[in-house]
PDB file of C-alpha atoms in Angstrom:
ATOM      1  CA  UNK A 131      82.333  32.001 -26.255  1.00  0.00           C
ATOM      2  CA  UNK A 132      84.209  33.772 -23.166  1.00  0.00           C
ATOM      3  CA  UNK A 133      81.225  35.503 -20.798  1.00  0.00           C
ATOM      4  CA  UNK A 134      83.819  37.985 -20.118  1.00  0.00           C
ATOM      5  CA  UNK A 135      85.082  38.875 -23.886  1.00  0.00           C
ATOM      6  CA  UNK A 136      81.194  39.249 -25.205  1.00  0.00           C
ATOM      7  CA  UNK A 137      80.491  41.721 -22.488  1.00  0.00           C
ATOM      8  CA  UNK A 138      83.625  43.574 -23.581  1.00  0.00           C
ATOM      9  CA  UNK A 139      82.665  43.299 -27.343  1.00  0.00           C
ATOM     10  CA  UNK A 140      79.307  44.344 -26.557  1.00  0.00           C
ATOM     11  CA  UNK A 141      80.026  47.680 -24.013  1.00  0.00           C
ATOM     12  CA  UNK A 142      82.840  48.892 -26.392  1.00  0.00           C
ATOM     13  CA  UNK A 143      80.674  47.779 -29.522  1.00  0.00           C
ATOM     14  CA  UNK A 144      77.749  49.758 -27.814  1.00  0.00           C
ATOM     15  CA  UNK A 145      79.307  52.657 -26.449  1.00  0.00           C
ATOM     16  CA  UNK A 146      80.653  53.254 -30.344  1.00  0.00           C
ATOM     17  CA  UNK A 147      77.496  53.049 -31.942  1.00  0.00           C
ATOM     18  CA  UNK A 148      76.400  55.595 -29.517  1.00  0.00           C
ATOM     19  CA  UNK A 149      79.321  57.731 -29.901  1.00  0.00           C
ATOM     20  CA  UNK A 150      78.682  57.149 -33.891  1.00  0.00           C
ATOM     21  CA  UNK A 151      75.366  57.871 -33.892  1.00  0.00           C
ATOM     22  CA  UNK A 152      75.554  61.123 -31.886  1.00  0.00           C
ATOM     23  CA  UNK A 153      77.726  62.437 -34.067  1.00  0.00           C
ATOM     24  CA  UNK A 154      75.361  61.824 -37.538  1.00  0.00           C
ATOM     25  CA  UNK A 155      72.704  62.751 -35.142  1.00  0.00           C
ATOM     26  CA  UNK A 156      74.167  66.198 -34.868  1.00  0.00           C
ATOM     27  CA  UNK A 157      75.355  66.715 -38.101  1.00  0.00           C
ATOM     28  CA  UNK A 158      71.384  65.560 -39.536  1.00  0.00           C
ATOM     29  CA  UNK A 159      70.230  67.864 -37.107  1.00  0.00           C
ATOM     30  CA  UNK A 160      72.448  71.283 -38.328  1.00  0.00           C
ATOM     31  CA  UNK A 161      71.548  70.243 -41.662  1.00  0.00           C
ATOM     32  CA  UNK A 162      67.857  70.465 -41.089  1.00  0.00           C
ATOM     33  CA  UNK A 163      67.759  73.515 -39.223  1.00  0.00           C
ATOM     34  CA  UNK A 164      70.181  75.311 -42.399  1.00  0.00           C
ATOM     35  CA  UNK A 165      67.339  73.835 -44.455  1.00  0.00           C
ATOM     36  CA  UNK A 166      64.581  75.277 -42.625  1.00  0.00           C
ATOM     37  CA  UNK A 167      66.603  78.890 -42.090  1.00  0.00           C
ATOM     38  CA  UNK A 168      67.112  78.840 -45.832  1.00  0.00           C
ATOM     39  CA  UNK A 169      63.788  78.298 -46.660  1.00  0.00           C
ATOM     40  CA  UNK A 170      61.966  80.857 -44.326  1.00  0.00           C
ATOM     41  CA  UNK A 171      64.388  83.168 -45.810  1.00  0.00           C
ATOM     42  CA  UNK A 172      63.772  83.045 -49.518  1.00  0.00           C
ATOM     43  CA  UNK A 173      61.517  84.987 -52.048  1.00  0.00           C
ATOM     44  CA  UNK A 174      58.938  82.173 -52.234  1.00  0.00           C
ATOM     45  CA  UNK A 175      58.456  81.685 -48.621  1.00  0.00           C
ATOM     46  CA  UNK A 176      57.986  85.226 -48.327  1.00  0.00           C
ATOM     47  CA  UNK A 177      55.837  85.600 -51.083  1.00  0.00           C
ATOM     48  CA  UNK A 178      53.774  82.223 -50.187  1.00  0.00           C
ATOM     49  CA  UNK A 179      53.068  84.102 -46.568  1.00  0.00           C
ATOM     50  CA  UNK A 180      52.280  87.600 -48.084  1.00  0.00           C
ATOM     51  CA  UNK A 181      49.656  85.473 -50.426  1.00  0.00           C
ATOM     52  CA  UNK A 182      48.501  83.620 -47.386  1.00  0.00           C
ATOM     53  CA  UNK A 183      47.669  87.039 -45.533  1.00  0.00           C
ATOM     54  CA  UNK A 184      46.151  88.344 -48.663  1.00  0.00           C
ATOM     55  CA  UNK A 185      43.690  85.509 -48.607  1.00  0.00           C
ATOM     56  CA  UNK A 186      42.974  85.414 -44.910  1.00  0.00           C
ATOM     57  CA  UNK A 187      41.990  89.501 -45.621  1.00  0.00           C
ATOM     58  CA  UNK A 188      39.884  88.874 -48.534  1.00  0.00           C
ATOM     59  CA  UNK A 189      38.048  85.915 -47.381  1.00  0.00           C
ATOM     60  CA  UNK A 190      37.193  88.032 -43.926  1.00  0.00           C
ATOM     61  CA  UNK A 191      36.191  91.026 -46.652  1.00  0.00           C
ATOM     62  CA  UNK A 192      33.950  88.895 -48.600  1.00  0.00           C
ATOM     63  CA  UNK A 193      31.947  87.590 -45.530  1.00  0.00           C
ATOM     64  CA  UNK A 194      31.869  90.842 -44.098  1.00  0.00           C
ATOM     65  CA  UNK A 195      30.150  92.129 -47.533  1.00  0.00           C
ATOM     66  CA  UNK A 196      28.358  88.616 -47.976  1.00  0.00           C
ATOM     67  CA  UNK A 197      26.526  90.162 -44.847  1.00  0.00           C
ATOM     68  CA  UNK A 198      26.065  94.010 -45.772  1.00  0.00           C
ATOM     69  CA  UNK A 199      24.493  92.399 -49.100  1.00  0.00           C
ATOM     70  CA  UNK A 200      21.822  90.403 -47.007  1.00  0.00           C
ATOM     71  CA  UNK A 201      20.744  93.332 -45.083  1.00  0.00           C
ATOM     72  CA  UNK A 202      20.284  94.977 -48.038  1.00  0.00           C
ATOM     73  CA  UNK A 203      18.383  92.739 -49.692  1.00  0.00           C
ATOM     74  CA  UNK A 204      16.258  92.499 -46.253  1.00  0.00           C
ATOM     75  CA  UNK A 205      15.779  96.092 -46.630  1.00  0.00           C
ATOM     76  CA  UNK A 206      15.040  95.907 -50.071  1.00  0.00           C
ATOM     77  CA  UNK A 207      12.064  92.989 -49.438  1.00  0.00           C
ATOM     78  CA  UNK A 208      10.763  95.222 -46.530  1.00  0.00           C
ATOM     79  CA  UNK A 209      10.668  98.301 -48.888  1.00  0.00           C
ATOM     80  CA  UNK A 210       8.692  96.885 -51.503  1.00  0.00           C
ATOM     81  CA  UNK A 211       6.392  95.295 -49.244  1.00  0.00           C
ATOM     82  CA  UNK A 212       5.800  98.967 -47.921  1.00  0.00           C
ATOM     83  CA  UNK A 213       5.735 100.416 -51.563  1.00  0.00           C
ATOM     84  CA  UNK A 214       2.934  97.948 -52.527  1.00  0.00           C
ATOM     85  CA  UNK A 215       0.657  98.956 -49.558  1.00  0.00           C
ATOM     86  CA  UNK A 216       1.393 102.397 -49.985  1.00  0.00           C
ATOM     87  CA  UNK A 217       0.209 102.188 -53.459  1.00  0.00           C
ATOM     88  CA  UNK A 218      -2.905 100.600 -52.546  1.00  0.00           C
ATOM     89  CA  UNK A 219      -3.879 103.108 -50.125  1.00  0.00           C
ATOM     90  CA  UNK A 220      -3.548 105.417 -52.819  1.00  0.00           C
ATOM     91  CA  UNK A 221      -5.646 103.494 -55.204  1.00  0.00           C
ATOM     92  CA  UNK A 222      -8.149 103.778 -52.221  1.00  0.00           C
ATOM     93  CA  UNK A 223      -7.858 107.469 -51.849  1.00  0.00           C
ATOM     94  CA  UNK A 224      -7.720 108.262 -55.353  1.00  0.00           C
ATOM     95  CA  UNK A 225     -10.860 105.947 -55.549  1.00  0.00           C
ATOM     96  CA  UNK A 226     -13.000 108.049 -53.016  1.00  0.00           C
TER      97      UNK A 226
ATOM     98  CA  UNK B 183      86.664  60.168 -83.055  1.00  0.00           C
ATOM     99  CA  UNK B 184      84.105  62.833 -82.262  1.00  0.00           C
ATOM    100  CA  UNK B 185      81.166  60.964 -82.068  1.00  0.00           C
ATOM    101  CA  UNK B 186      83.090  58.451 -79.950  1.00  0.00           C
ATOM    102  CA  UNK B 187      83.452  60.983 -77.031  1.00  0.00           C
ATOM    103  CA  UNK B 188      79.849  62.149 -77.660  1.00  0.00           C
ATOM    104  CA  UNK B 189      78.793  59.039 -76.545  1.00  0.00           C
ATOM    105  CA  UNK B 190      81.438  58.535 -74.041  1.00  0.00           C
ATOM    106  CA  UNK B 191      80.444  61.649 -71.973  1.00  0.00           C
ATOM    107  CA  UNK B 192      76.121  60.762 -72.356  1.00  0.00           C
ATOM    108  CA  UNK B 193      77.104  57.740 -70.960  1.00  0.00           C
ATOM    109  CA  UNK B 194      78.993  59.325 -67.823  1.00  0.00           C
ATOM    110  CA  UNK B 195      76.035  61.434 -67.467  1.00  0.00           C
ATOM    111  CA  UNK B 196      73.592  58.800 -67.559  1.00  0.00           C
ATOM    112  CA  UNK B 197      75.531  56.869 -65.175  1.00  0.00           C
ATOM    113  CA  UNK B 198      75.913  60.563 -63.070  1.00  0.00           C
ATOM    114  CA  UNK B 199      72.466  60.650 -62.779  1.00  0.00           C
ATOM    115  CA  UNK B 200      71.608  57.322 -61.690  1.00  0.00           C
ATOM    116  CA  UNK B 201      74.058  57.336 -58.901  1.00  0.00           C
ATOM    117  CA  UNK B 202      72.153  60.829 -58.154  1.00  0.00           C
ATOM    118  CA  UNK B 203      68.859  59.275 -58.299  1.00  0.00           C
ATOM    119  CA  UNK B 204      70.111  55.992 -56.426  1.00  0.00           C
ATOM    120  CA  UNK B 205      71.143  58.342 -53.497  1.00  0.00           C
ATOM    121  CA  UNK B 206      68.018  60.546 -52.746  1.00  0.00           C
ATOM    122  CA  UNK B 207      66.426  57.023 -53.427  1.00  0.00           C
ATOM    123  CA  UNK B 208      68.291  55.913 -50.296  1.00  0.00           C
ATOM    124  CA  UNK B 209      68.324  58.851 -48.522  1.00  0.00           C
ATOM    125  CA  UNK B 210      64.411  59.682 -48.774  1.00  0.00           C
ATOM    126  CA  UNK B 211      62.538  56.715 -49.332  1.00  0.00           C
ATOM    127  CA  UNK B 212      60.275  55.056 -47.231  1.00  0.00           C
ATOM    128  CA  UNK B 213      62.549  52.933 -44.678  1.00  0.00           C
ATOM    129  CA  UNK B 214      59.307  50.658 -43.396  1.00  0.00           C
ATOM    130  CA  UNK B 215      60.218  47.588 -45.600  1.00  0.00           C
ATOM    131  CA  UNK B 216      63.838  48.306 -44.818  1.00  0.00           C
ATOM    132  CA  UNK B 217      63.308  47.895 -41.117  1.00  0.00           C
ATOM    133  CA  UNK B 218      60.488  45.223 -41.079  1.00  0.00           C
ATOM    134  CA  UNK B 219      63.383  42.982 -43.180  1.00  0.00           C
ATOM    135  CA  UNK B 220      65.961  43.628 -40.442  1.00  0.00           C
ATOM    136  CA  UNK B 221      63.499  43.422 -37.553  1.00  0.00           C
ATOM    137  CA  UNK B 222      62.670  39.946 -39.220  1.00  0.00           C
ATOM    138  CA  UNK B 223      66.166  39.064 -39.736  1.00  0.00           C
ATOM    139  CA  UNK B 224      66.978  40.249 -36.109  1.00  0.00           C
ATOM    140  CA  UNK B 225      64.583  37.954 -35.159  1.00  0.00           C
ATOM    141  CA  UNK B 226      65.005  34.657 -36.815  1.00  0.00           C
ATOM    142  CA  UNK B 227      68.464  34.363 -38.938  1.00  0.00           C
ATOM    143  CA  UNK B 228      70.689  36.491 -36.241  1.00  0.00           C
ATOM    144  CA  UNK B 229      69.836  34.313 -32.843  1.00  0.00           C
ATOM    145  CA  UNK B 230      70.365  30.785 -35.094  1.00  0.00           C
ATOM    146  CA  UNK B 231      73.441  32.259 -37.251  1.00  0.00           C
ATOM    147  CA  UNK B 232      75.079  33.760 -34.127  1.00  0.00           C
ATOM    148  CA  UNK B 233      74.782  30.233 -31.833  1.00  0.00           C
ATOM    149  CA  UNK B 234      75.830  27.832 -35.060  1.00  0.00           C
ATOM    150  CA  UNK B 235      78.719  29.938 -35.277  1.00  0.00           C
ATOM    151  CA  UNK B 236      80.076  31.538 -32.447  1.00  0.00           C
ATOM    152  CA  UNK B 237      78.636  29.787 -30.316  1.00  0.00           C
ATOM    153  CA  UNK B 238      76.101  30.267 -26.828  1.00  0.00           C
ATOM    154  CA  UNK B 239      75.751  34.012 -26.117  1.00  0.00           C
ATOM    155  CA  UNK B 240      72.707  35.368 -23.957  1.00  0.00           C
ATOM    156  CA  UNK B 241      73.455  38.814 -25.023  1.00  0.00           C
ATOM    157  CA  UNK B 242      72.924  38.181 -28.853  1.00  0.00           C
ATOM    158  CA  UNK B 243      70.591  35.299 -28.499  1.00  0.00           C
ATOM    159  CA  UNK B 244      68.134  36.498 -26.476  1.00  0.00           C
ATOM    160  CA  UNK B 245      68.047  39.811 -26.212  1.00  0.00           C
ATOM    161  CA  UNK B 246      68.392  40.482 -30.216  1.00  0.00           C
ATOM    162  CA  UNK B 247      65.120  38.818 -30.966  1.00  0.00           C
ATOM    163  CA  UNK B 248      63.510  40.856 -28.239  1.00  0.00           C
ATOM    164  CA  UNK B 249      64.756  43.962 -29.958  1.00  0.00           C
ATOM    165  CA  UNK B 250      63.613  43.040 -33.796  1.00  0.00           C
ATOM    166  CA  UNK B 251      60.127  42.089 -32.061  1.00  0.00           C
ATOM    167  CA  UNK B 252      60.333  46.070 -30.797  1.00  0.00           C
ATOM    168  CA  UNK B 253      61.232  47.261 -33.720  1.00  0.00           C
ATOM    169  CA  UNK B 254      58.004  45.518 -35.824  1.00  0.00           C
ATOM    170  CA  UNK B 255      56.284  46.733 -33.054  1.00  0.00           C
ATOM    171  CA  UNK B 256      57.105  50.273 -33.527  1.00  0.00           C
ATOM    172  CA  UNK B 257      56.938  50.075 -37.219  1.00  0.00           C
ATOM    173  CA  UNK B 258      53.132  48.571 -36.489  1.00  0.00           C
ATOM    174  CA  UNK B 259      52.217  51.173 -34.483  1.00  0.00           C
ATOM    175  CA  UNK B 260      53.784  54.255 -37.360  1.00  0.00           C
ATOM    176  CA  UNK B 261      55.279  56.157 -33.575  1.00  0.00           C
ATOM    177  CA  UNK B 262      58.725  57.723 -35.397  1.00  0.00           C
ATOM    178  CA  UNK B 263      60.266  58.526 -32.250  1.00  0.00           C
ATOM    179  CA  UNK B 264      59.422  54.516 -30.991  1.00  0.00           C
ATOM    180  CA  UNK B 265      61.022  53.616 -34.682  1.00  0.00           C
ATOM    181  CA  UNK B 266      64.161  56.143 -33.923  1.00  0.00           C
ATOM    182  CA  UNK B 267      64.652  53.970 -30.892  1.00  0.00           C
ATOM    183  CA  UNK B 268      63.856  50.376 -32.347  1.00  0.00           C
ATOM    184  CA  UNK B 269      66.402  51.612 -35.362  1.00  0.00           C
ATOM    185  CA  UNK B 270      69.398  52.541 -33.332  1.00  0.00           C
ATOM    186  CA  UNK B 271      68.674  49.165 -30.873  1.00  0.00           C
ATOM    187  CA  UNK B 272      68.860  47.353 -34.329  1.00  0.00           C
ATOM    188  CA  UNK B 273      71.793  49.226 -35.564  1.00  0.00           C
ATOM    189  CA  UNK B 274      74.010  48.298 -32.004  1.00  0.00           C
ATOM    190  CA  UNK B 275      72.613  44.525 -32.566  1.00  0.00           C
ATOM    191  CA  UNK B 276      74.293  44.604 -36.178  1.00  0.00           C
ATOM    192  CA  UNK B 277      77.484  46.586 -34.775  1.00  0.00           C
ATOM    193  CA  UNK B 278      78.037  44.114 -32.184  1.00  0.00           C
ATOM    194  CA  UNK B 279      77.474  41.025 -34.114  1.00  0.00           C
ATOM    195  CA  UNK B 280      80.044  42.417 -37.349  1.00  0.00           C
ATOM    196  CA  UNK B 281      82.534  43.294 -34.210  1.00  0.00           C
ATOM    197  CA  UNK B 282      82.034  40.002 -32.511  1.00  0.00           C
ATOM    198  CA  UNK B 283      82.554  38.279 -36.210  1.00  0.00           C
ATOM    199  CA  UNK B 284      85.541  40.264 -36.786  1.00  0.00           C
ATOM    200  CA  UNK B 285      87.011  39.851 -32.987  1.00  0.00           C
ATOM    201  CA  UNK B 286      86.471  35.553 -33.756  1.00  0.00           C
ATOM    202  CA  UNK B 287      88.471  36.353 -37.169  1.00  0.00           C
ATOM    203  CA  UNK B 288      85.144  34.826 -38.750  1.00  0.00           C
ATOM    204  CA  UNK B 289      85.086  38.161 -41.339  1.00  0.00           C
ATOM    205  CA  UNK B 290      87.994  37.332 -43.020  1.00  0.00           C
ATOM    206  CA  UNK B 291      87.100  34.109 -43.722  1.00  0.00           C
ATOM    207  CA  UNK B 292      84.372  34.090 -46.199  1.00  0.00           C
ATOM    208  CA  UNK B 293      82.506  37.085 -48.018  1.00  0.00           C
ATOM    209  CA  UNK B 294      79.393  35.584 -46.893  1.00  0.00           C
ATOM    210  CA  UNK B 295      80.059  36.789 -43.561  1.00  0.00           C
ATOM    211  CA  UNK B 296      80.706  40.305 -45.047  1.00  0.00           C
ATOM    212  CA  UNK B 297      76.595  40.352 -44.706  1.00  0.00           C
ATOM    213  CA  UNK B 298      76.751  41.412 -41.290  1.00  0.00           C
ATOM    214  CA  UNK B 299      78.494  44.366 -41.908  1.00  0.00           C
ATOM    215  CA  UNK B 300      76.125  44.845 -45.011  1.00  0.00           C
ATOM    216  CA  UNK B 301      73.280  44.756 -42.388  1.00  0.00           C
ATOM    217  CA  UNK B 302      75.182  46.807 -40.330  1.00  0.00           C
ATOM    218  CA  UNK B 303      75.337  49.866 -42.913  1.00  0.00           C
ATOM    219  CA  UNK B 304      71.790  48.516 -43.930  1.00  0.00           C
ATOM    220  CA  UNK B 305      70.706  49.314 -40.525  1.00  0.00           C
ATOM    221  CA  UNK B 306      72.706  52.814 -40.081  1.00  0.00           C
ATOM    222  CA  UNK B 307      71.246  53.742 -43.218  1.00  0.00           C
ATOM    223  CA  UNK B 308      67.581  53.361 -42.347  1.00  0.00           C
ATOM    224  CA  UNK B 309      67.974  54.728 -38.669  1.00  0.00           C
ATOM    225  CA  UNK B 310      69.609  57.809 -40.593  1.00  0.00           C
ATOM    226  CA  UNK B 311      66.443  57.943 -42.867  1.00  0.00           C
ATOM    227  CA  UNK B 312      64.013  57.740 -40.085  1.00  0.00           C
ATOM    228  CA  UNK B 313      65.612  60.657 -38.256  1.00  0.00           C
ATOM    229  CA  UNK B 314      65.813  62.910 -41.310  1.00  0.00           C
ATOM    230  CA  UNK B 315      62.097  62.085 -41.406  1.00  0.00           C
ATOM    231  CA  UNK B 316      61.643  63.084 -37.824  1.00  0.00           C
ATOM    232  CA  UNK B 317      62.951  66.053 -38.488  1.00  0.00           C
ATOM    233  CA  UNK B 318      61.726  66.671 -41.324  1.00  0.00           C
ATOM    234  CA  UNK B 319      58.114  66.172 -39.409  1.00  0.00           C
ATOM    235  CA  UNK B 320      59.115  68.777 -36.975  1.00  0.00           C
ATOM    236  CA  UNK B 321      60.225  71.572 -39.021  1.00  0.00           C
ATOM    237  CA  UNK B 322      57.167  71.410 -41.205  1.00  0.00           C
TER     238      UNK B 322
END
């Protein structure tokens, strides 16, 4: 084989592939982003996200109120501890 | 008559639907096998098929195996931007040797050596799939 015609062959052979795959490159790369405009546009997207915020809210709501309900049942405990020594220093009084 | 064409049109719509299937086959499915068998084949069959017949060339030789062993490399190490690369490298290799095979007049004279150009789309194909993948990856 010629040095000369295989470096030829190659650089053209090269410089097409190149040229070919720039081109599908391009096109893959349009089609992908009108896929991915298409999707953040439609009803399910939107709905998916407005579900996803929903979620996020409630989740923060429930811990918030997962904490309110164990102060309150600290409170509660501290109460009827109180209540049962006020009762016995009535049984006391009443006693004397 | 009737039930002639009945079957006559489930039959084009079988055969509709497994061209369908056939294509998002090719167009989504995993390309690893796909590009360890050409990496292999870029390796060991096109160095030995090239210099039996066309003869001595550096450029195919030894710089094609080099390229398949980057390519297994990349598919090893699951990098998709590393297999982008390795895939296109792969692709060229193929181009050249179908050109060089048509440019000797070898192409016309068997339709064994219509494999190269086989390999050739083979190769476009997967590179294709990988990007779509990258992509893909990137838009989430």
């Amino acid at each position: 084989m010629d040095n000369t015609t295989q470096i030829v062959i190659t650089a053209i052979t090269l410089l097409g592939s190149a040229g070919i795959w720039k081109y599908a490159e391009a096109r893959l790369r349009v089609k992908a982003e009108l896929k991915r405009e298409e999707k953040s546009d439609s009803d399910t997207v939107l709905y998916r996200d407005d579900l996803k915020k929903r979620v996020e809210e409630m989740d923060l709501a429930l811990k918030e109120a997962h904490k309110e309900l164990l102060e309150l049942t600290q409170k509660v405990a501290k109460l009827e501890t109180e209540n049962t020594f006020l009762r016995r220093e009535i049984d006391i009084l009443k006693s004397k | 008559m009737e039930r002639s064409k009945n079957r006559k049109a489930e039959a084009l719509k079988k055969i509709k639907k497994a061209i369908k299937q056939l294509r998002v086959i090719w167009q989504y499915s995993d390309s690893q096998p796909t590009e360890i068998t050409l990496a292999a084949a870029l390796v060991l069959l096109y160095p030995t098929a090239t210099f039996l017949e066309l003869g001595y060339s550096p450029i195919m030789q030894i710089t094609a195996p080099l390229a398949g062993l980057y390519q297994l490399y990349c598919v090893s190490g699951n990098c998709i931007k590393c297999r982008v690369r390795a895939s296109f490298i792969t692709f060229t290799f193929y181009a050249i040797a179908a050109v060089m095979y048509l440019h000797y007049g070898l192409l016309f004279k068997g339709p064994s050596y219509w494999g190269w150009v086989l390999l050739t789309v083979s190769s476009f194909g997967s590179l294709k799939r990988i990007k779509k993948e990258e992509l893909h990856k990137n838009n989430g």
